[in-house]
Coordinates of C-alpha atoms in Angstrom, one line a residue:
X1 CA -23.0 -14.5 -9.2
X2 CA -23.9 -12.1 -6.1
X3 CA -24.1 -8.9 -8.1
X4 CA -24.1 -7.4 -4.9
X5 CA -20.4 -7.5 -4.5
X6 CA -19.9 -5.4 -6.9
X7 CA -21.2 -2.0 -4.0
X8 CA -18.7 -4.1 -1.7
X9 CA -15.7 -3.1 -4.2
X10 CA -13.2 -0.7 -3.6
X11 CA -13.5 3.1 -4.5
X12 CA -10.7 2.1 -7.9
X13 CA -13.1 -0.3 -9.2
X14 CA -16.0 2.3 -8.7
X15 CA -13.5 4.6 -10.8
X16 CA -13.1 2.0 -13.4
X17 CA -16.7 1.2 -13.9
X18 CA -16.9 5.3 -14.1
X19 CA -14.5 5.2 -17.0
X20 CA -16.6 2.2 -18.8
X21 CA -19.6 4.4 -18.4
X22 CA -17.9 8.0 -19.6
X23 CA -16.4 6.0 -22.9
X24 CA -20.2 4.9 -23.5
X25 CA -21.4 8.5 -23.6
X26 CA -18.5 9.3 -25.6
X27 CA -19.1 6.9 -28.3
X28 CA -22.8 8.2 -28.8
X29 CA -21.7 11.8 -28.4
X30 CA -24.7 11.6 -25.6
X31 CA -25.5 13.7 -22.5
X32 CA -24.9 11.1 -20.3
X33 CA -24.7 7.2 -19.3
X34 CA -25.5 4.3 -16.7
X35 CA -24.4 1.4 -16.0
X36 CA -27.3 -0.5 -13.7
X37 CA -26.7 -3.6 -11.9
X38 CA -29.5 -5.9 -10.6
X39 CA -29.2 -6.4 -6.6
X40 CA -26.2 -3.8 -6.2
X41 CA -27.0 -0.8 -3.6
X42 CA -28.2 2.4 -4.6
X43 CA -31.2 1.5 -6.4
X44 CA -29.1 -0.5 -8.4
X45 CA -27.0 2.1 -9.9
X46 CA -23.5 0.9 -9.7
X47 CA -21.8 4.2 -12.5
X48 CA -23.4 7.4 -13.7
X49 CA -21.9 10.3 -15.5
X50 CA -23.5 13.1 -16.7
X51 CA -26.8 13.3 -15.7
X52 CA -26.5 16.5 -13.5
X53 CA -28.3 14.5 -10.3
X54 CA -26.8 16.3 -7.0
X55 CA -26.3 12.8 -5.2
X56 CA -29.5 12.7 -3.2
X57 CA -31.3 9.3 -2.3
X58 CA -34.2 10.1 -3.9
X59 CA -33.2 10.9 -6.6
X60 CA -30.9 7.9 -7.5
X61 CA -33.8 5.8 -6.0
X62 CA -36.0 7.5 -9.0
X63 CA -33.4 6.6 -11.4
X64 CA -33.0 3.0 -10.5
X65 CA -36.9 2.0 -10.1
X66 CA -36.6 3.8 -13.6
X67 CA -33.9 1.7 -15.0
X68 CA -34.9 -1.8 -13.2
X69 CA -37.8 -1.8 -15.5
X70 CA -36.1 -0.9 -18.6
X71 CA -34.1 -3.7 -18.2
X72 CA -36.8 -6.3 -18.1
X73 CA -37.6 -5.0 -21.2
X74 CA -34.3 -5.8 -22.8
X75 CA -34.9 -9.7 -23.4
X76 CA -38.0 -9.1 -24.9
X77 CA -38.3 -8.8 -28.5
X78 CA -38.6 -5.6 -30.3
X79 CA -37.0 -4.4 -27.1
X80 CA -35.4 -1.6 -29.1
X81 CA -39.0 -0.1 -30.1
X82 CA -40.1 -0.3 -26.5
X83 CA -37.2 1.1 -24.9
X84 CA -36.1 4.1 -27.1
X85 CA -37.5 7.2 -27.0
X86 CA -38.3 6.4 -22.8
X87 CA -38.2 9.9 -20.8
X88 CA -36.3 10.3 -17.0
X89 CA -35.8 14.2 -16.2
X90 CA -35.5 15.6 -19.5
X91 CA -33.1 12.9 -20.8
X92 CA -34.7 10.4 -23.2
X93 CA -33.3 7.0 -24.2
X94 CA -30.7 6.5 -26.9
X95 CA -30.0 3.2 -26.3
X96 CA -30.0 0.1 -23.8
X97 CA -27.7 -3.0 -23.8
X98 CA -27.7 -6.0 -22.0
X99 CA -24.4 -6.3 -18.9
X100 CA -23.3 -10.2 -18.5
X101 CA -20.3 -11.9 -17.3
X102 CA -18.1 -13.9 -19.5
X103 CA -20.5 -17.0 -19.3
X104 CA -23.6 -15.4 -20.1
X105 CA -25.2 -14.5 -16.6
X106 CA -27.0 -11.2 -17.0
X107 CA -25.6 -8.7 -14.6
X108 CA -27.6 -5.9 -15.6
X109 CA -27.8 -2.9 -18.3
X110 CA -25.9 -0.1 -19.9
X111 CA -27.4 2.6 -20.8
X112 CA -27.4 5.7 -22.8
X113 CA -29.0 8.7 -22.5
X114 CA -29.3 12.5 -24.8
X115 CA -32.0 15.2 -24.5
X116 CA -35.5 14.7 -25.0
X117 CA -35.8 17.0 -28.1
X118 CA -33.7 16.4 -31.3
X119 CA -34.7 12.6 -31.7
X120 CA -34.0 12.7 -35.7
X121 CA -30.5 13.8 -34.9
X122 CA -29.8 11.1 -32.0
X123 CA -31.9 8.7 -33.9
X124 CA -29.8 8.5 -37.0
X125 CA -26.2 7.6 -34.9
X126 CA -27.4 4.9 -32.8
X127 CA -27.6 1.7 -34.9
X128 CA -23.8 2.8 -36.2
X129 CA -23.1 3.1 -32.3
X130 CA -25.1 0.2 -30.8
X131 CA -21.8 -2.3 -31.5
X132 CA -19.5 -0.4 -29.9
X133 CA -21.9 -0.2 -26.8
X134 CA -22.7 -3.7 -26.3
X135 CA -18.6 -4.4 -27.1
X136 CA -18.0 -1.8 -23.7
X137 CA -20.7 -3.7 -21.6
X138 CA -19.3 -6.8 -22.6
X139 CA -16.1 -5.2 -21.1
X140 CA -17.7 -4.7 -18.0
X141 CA -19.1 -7.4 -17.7
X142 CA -15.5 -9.4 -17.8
X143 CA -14.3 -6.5 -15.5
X144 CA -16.9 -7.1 -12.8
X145 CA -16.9 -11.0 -12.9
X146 CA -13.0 -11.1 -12.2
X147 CA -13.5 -8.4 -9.2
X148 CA -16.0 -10.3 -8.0
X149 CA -14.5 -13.6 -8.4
X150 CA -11.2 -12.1 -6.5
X151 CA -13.2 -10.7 -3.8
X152 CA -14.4 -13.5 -3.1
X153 CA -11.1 -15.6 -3.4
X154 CA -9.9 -12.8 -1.2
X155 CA -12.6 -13.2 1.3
X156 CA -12.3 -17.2 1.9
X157 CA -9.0 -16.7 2.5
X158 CA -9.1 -14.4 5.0
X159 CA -12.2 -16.2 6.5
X160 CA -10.0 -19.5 7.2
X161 CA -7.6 -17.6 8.7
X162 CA -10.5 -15.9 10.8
X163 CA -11.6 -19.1 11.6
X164 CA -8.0 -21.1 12.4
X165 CA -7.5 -17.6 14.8
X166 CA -10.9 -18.4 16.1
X167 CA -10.2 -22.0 16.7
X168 CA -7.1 -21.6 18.5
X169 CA -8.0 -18.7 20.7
X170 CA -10.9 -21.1 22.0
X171 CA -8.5 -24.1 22.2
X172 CA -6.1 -22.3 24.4
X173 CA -9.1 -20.8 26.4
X174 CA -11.2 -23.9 27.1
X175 CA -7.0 -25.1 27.6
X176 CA -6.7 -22.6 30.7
X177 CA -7.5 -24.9 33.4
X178 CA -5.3 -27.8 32.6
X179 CA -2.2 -25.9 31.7
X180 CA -2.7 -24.1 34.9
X181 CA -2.6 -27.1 37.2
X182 CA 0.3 -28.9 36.6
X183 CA 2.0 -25.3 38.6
X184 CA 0.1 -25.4 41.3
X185 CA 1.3 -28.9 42.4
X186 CA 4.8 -27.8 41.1
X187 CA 4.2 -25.5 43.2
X188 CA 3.5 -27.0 46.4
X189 CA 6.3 -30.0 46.0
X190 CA 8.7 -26.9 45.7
X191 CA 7.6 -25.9 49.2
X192 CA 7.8 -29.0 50.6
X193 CA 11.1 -29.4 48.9
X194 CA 12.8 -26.2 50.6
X195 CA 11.6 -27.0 53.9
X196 CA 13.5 -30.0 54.1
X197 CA 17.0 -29.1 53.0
X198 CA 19.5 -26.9 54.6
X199 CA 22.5 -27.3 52.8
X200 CA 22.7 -23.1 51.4
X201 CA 23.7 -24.3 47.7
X202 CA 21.1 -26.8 47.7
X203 CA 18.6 -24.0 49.0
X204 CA 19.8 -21.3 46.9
X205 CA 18.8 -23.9 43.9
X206 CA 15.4 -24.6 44.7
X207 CA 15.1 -20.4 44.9
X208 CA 16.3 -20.7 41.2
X209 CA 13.8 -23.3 40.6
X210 CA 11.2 -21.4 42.0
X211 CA 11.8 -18.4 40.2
X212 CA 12.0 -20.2 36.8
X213 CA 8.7 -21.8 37.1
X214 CA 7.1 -18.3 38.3
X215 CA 8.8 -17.2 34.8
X216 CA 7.0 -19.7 33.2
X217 CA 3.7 -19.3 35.1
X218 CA 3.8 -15.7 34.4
X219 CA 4.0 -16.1 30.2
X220 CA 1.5 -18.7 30.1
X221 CA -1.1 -16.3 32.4
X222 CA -0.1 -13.9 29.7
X223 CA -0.5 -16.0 26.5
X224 CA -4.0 -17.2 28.1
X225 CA -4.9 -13.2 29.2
X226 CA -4.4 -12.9 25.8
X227 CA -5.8 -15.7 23.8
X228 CA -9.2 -14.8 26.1
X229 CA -9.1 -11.8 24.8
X230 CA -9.0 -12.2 21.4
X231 CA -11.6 -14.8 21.3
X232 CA -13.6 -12.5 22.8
X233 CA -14.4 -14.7 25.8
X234 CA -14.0 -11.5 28.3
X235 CA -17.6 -10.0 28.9
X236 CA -17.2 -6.6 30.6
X237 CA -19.3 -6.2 34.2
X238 CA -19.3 -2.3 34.0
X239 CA -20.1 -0.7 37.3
X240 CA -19.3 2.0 39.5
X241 CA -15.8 1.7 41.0
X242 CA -13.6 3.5 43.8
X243 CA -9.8 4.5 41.8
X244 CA -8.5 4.1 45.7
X245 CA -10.0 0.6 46.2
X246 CA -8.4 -1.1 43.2
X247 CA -4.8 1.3 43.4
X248 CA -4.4 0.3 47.3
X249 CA -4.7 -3.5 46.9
X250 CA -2.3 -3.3 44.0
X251 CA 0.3 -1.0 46.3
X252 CA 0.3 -4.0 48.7
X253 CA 0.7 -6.6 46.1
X254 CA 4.0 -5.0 44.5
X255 CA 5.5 -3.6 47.6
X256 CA 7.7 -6.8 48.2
X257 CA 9.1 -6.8 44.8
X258 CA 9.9 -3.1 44.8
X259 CA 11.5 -3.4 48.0
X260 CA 13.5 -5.9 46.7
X261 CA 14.7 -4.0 43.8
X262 CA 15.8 -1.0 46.4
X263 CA 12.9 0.9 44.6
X264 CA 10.4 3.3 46.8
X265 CA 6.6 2.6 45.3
X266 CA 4.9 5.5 46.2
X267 CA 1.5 6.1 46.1
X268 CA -0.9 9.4 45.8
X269 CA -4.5 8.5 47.6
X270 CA -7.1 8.8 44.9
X271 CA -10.8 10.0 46.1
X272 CA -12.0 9.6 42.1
X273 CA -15.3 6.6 41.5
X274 CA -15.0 5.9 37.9
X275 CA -17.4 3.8 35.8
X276 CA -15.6 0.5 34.6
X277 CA -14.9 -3.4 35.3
X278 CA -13.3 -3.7 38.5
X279 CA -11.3 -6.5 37.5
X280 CA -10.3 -5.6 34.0
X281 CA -9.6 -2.2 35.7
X282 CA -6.7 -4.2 37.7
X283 CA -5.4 -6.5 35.1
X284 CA -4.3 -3.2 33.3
X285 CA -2.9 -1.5 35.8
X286 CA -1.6 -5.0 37.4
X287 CA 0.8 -5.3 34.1
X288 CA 1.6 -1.2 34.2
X289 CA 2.9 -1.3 37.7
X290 CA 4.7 -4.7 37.3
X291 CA 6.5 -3.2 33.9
X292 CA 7.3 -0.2 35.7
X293 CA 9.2 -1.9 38.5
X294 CA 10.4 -4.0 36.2
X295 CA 12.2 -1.9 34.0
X296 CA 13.4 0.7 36.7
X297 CA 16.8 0.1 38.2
X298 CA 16.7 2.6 40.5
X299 CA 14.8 5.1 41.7
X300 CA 10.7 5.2 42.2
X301 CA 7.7 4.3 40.8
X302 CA 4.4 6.4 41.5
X303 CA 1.0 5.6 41.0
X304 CA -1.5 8.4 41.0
X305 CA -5.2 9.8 39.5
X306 CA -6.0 13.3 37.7
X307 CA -9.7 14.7 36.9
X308 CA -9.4 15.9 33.4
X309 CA -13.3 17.2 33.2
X310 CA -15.5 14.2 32.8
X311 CA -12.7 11.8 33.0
X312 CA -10.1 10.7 35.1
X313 CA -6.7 9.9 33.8
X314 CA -4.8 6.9 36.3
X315 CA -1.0 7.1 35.3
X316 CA 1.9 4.9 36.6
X317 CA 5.2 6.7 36.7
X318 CA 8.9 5.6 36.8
X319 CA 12.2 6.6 37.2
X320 CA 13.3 3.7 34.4
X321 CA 15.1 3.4 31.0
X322 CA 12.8 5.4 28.8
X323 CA 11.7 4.7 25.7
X324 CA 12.3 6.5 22.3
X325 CA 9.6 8.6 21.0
X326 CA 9.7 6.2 17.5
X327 CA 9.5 3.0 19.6
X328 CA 6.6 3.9 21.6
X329 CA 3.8 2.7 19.1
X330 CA 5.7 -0.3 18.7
X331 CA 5.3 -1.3 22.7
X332 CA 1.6 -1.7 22.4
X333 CA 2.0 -4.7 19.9
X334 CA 2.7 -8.3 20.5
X335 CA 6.2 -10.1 21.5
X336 CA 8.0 -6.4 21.4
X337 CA 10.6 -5.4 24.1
X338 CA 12.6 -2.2 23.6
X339 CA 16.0 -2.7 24.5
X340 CA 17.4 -0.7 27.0
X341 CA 21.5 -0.5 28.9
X342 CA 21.9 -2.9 31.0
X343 CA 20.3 -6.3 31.5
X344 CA 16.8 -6.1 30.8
X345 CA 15.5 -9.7 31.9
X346 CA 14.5 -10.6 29.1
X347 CA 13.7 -14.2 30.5
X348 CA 10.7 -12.9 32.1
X349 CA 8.7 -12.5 29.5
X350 CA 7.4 -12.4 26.0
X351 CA 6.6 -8.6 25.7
X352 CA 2.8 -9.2 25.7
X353 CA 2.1 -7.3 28.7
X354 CA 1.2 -3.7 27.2
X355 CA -0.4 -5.7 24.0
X356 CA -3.2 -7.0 27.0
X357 CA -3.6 -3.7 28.5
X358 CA -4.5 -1.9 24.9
X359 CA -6.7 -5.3 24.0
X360 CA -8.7 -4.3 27.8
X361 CA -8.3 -0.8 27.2
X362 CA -10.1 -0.7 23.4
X363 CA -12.9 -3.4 25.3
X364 CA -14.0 -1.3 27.9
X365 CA -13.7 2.1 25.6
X366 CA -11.0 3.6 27.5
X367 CA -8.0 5.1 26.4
X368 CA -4.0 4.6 27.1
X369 CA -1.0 6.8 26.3
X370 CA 2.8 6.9 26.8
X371 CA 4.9 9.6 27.6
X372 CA 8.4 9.1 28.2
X373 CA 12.4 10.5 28.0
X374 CA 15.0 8.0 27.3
X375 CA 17.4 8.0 30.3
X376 CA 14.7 9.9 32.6
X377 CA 11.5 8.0 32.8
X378 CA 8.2 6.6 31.3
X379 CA 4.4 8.0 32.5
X380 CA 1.9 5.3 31.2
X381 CA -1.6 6.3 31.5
X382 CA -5.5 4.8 31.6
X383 CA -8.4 7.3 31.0
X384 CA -11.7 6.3 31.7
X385 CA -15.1 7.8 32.9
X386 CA -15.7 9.9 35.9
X387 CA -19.2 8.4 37.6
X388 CA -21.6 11.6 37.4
X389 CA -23.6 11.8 40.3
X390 CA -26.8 9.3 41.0
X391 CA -29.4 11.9 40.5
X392 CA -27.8 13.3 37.7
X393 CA -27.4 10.4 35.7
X394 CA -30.9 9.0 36.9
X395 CA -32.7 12.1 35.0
X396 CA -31.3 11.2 31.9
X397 CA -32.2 7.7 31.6
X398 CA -35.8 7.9 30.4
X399 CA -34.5 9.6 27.4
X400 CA -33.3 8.0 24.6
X401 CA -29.6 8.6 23.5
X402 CA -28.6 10.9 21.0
X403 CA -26.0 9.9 18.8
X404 CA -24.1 11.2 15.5
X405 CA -22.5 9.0 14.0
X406 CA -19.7 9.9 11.1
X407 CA -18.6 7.0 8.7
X408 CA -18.1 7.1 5.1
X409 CA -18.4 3.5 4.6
X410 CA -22.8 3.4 3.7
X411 CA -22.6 -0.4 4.6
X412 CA -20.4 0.4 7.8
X413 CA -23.0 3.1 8.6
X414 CA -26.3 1.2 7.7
X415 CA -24.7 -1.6 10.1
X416 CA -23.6 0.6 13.1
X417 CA -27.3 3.1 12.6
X418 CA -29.3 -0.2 12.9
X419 CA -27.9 -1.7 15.8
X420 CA -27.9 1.4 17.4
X421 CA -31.4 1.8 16.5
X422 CA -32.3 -1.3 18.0
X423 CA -31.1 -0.2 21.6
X424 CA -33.5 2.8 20.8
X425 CA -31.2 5.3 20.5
X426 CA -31.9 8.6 18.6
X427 CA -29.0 8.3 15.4
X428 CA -27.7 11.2 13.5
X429 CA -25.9 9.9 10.1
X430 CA -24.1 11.6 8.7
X431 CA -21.2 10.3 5.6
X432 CA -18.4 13.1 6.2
X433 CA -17.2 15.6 8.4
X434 CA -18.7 18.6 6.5
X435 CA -22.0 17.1 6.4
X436 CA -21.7 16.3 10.5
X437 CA -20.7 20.0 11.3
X438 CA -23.6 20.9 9.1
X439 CA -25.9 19.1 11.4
X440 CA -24.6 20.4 14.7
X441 CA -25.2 24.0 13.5
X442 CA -29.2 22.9 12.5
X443 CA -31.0 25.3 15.4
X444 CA -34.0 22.3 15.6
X445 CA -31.1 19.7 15.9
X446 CA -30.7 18.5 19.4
X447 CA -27.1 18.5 20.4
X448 CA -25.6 14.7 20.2
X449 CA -25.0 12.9 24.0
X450 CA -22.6 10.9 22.2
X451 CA -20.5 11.2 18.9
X452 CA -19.1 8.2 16.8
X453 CA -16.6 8.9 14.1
X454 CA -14.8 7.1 11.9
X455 CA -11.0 8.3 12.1
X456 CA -9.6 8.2 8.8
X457 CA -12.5 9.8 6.3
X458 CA -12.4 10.1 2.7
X459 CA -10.4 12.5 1.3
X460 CA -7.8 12.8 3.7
X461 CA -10.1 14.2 6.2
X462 CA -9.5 12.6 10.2
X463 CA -12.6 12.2 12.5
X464 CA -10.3 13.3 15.1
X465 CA -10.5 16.8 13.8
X466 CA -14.0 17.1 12.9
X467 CA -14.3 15.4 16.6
X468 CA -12.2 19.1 17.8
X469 CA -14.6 21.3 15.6
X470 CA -17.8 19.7 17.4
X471 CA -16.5 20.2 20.4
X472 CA -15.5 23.8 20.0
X473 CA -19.2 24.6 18.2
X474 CA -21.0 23.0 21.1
X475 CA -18.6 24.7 23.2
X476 CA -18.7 21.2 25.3
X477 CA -16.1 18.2 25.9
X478 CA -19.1 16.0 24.0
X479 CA -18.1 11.8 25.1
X480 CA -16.8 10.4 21.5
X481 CA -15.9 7.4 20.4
X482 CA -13.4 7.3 17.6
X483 CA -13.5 3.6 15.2
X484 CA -10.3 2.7 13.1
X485 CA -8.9 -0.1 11.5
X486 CA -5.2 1.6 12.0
X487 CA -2.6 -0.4 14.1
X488 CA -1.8 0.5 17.3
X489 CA 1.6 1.9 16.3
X490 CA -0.5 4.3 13.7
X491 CA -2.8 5.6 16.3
X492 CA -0.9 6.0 19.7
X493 CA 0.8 9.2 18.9
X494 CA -2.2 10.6 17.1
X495 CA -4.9 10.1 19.8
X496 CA -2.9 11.0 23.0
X497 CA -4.6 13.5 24.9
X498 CA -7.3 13.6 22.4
X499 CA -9.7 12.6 25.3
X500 CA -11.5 9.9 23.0
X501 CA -12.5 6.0 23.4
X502 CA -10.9 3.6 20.8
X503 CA -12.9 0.9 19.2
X504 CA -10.8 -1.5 16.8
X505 CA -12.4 -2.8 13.9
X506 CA -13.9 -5.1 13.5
X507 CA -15.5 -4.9 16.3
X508 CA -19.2 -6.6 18.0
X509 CA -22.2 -4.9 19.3
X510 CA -21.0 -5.9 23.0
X511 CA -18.1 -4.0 22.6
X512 CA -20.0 -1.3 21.1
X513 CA -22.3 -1.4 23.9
X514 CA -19.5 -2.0 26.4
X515 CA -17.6 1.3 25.3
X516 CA -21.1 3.5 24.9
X517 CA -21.8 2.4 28.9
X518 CA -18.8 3.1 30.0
X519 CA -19.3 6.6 28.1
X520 CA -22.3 8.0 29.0
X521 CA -22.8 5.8 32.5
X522 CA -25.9 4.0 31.7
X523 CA -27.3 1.3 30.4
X524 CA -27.6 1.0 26.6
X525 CA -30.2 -1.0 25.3
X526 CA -31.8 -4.6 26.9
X527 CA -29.3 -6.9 27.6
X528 CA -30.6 -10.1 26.4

């Protein structure tokens, strides 16, 4: 068995190993308890109660070298004589069992602990004891053996369907090619086809043609945008880009079909450079312009930049349907359409379009947001990185990047400091918002270029808001990135305006990397 599942376990089974520990000190009437396991994290100390410790590493590290060779002693013989009476911090050793799993695999030890004076006292209550403290780490034993055994059911399960996701995201991607060409020569046949008739019916049928097999070129490009995407075949080219370049070819591009609605597309020049991917840049705004025109009867559509401090907001405005405030989560996930009066062409697509731009949006480390009024009008909006000047960002290269980074997960946080460490960055852990705000106000801690926080903390807490209180302290709109597991429809409300980056878990170092760049505008780490 991997006994170090058992530090993977939820924060319940931690309780109920707790309990198992608590009744073993209650049973000997003793000061306090432990319950080691060999290979788990923390020294090996998977339960304490009652030895007064205040948490730190060091001092569970003590404990578990302690304990680790306790145990060895345990399958020797006379192992009582050898292991009674030991000493650790003023507590002395009452008794030590054995910890296996249903079949006999040792799993590691219980133990018991009082105070290292009074030994007649202690000594005369442990043989009556010593049954009732091998039947409770038998108990445990059971207890962590079916965890571990679901775990692990639980994690091959969700591995295949990992793996069938995987496998069909790269079929449909290597795919791309040859579903694509049999529309280019439909295509072409079509054109050849209305130049030679001239009867209007039979001309106004090839239009209808035409149109349905742009409908259906249009949801394959989307289901293939997307199935890149989530196979994680799209590899961010982060430069320095012109907002004007990238808005003005897309004006052009969408003036015909406004026109043909009887819509004015408007456009306010934009003198921002932001630091991005040109391309992915476009395909975002490419499907917010398009859905704007689409789903605006009448009226205009507006596309436009704002500086908000280090960042510049792009938004897309329209004169359309509106959405309601409790639907507008829901838009950023797959195959969803909000109805609206009136025909809302359904037929011309799958509602994937807004599901792309937040799958772009959380590569790159930007940030999107909705604001709209039924009946009135939608504002859909990108924020992404102002370029700081050349000399500016040039001076800062040659030092390594600061960064705090706030997760309560230690495995998470182990994971995300060593990678970061490996770009050379300087890391600041720290495993809750309390303990992070404590840092910041250290006078020989350098203020963080960057902060990473995890946005729902343990006790109810939100990085979100220690992110505010970091900000206000260094009295500076600090670049942070903000990682969650929540669903798009959980987050959306919460994190507009918050001026943040998004990362989804789970995500790779390359998107890590991607959303740091486009942060801080420079390079992380060597790009191998």
């Amino acid at each position: 068995m991997d006994n170090g599942g058992v530090a993977k376990t939820g924060k319940a089974f931690h309780h109920s190993l707790v309990g198992f520990v608590e009744l073993a000190a209650q049973v000997m009437n003793a000061r306090a308890a432990v319950l080691w396991i060999a290979g788990n994290d923390s020294a090996g100390v998977a339960a304490a109660t009652g030895l007064g410790m205040d948490g730190a590493d060091e001092d569970i590290q003590t404990l578990g070298r302690s304990i680790a060779d306790w145990d060895r002693l345990l399958d020797e013989d006379a192992a009582d004589d050898q292991v009674s009476g030991q000493d650790l911090a003023g507590y002395r050793v009452l008794a030590g069992v054995p910890v296996a799993d249903p079949d006999g695999e040792r799993l590691g030890s219980l133990w018991v602990f009082g105070p290292s004076f009074g030994k007649s006292d202690d000594d005369g209550r442990i043989a009556d004891a010593r049954e009732s403290i091998s039947r409770i780490a038998g108990l445990i034993g059971t207890d962590i053996a079916s965890r571990v055994a679901s775990d692990g059911q639980l994690a091959a399960a969700r591995a295949e369907a990992e793996r069938a996701t995987r496998s069909k995201s790269r079929f449909l991607s290597a795919a791309n090619h040859d579903l694509r060409q049999p529309f280019q020569a439909i295509h072409l046949f079509l054109h050849l086809l209305q130049s030679k008739v001239s009867d209007p019916s039979q001309q106004s049928l090839v239009t209808r043609i035409q149109e349905a097999v742009q409908s259906g070129e249009t949801l394959l490009t989307s289901l293939l945008e997307l199935s890149s995407l989530e196979a994680g075949n799209v590899r961010p080219a982060v430069v320095q880009v012109p907002v004007n370049d990238v808005l003005e070819k897309l004006i052009r591009e969408f003036d015909g079909p406004a026109v043909a609605k009887g819509l004015r597309l408007r456009f306010m020049q934009c003198g921002a450079v932001v630091t991005t991917d040109p391309a992915l840049l476009e395909r975002m705004l490419r499907h917010l312009i398009g859905n704007a025109i689409r789903f605006t009867a009448k009226g205009s559509v507006m596309v436009g930049c704002r500086r908000r401090g280090n960042r510049i907001r792009i938004e897309v405005w329209d004169t359309g349907y509106g959405i309601p405030e409790d639907r507008q989560a829901a838009i950023f996930e797959e195959f969803t359409q909000i109805p609206g009066p009136g025909s809302r062409d359904r037929g011309r697509g799958l509602g994937l379009g807004l599901a792309i731009v937040e799958r772009i949006a959380n590569l790159l480390g930007h940030s999107i947001a909705v604001r709209s009024v039924p009946g009135r009008g939608s504002v859909f909006s990108v924020t992404l990185p102002a370029h700081r000047e050349v000399s500016e960002a040039n001076g800062n290269s040659a030092a390594p990047v600061s960064v705090l980074v706030i997760e309560d997960d230690p495995v998470q946080l182990m994971a995300i400091r060593s990678v970061l460490e490996s770009w050379d960055c300087r890391v600041l852990s720290a495993s809750s918002g309390a303990r992070a705000l404590a840092s910041i106000g250290m006078k020989d801690q350098p203020a963080p270029d960057l902060v990473m926080a995890e946005l729902r903390l343990n006790g109810g807490h939100s990085g979100l808001e220690v992110l505010a209180e970091i900000r206000r302290q260094m009295v500076a709109e600090v670049p942070a990135i903000l990682m969650t597991s929540d669903s798009a429809r959980e987050r959306t409300a919460e994190l507009t305006g918050a001026d943040v980056s998004v990362l989804v878990k789970p995500f790779g170092p390359e998107h890590l990397r991607n959303a740091m760049e486009a942060m801080l505008a420079r390079p992380i780490g060597a790009r191998r």
